Short mmCIF file of C-alpha atoms and ligand atoms in Angstrom, two decimals:
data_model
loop_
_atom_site.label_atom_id
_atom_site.label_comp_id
_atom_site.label_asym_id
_atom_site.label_seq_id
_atom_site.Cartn_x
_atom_site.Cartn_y
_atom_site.Cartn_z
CA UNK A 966 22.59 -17.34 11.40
CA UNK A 967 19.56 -16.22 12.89
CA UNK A 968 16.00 -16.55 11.28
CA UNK A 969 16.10 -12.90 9.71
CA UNK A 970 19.87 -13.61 8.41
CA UNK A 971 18.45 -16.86 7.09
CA UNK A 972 15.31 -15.31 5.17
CA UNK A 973 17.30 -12.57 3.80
CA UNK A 974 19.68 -14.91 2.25
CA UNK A 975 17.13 -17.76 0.56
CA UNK A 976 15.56 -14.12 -0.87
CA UNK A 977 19.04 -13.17 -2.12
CA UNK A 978 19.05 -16.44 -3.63
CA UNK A 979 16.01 -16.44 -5.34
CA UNK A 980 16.58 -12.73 -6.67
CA UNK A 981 20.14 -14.07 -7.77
CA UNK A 982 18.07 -16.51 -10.41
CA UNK A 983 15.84 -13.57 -10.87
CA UNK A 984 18.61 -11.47 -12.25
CA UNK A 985 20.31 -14.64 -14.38
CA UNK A 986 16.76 -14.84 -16.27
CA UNK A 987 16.70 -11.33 -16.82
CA UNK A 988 20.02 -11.49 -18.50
CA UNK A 989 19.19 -14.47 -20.21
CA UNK A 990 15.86 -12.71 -21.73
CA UNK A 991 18.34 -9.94 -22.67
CA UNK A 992 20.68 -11.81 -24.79
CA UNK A 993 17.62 -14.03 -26.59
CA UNK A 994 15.48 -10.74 -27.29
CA UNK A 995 17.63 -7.44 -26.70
CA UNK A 996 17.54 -4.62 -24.04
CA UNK A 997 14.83 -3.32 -25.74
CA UNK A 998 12.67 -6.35 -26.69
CA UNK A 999 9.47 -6.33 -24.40
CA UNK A 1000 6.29 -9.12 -23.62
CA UNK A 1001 3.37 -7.68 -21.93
CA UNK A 1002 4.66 -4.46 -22.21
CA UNK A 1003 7.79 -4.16 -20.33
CA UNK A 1004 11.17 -3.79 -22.06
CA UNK A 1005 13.77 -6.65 -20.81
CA UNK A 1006 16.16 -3.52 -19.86
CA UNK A 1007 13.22 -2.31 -17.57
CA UNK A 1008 13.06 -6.02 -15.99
CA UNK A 1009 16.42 -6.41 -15.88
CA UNK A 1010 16.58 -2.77 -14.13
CA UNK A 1011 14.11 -3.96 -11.34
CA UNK A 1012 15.87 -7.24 -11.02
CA UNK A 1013 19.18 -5.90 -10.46
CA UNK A 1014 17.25 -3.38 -7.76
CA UNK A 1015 15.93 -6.48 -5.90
CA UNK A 1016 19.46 -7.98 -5.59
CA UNK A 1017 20.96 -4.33 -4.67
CA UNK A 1018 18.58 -4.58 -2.21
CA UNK A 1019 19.31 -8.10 -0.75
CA UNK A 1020 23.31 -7.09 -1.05
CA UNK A 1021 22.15 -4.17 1.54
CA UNK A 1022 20.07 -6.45 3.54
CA UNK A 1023 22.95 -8.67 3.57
CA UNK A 1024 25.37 -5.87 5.31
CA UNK A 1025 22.60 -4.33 7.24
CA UNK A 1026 22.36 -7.76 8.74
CA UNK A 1027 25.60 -8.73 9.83
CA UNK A 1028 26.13 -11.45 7.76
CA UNK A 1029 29.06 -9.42 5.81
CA UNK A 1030 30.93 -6.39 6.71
CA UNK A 1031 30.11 -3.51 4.49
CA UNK A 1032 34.30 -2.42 4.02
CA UNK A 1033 35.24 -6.26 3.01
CA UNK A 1034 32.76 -6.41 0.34
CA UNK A 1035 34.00 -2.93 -1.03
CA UNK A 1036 37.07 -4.64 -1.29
CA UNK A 1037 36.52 -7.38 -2.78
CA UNK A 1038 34.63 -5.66 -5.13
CA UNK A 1039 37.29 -3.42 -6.02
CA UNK A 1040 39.18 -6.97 -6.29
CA UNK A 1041 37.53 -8.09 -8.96
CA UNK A 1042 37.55 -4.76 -10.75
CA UNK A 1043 41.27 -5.03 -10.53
CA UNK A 1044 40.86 -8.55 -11.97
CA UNK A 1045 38.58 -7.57 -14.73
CA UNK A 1046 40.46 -5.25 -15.53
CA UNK A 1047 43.71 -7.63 -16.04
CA UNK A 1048 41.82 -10.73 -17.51
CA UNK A 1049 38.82 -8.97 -19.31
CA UNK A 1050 38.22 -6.69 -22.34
CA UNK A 1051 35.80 -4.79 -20.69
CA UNK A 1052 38.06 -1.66 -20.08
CA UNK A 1053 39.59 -1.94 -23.47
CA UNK A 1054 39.68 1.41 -25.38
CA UNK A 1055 37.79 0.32 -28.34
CA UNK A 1056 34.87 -1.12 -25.66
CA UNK A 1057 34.13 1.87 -23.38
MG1 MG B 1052 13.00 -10.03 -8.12
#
C-alpha cells in the first residue's frame, strides 16, 4: 500500500466504529430519538455517507476492484437471503 491507500483505509476504519455507534445509539434511543438536536436516523444517515464514501475511496484507490466487491455484495444478498428473515413476506 502506498501512503494515500494507507490513510484512506485507517479513515475507513475509524468511520467503520463511527457507523457501529450510530447503530448502537439507534437501538438504545430509536431512529427518531435526538441529543443536541439531531435525530440518531440523521447521524446514522451521515455516518453511513462517510463510510459510502471511504468504500469509494477504497475502489477509486486500487486497493479493491469495483466488479469484485459488486459481487460479493450480491454474495451476501444471496446469503441473507437464505440464512436471514430479512426478505420474509411478513418483514418487507
Ligand atoms: Mg464519520
Amino acid at each position: 500500500m502506498n501512503k494515500a491507500q494507507k490513510e484512506i483505509m485507517l479513515i475507513a476504519q475509524e468511520e467503520c466504529a463511527e457507523v457501529t455507534q450510530a447503530i448502537s445509539k439507534v437501538f438504545r434511543f430509536g431512529l427518531d430519538g435526538s441529543h443536541n438536536e439531531r435525530t440518531n436516523r440523521e447521524r446514522l444517515t451521515e455516518e453511513l455517507g462517510d463510510l459510502h464514501c471511504m468504500l469509494e475511496l477504497i475502489v477509486e484507490s486500487g486497493l479493491v476492484d469495483r466488479s469484485e466487491l459488486l459481487n460479493a455484495s450480491g454474495n451476501k444478498r444471496k446469503k441473507l437471503m437464505q440464512w436471514s428473515q430479512i426478505f420474509e413476506d411478513e418483514n418487507v
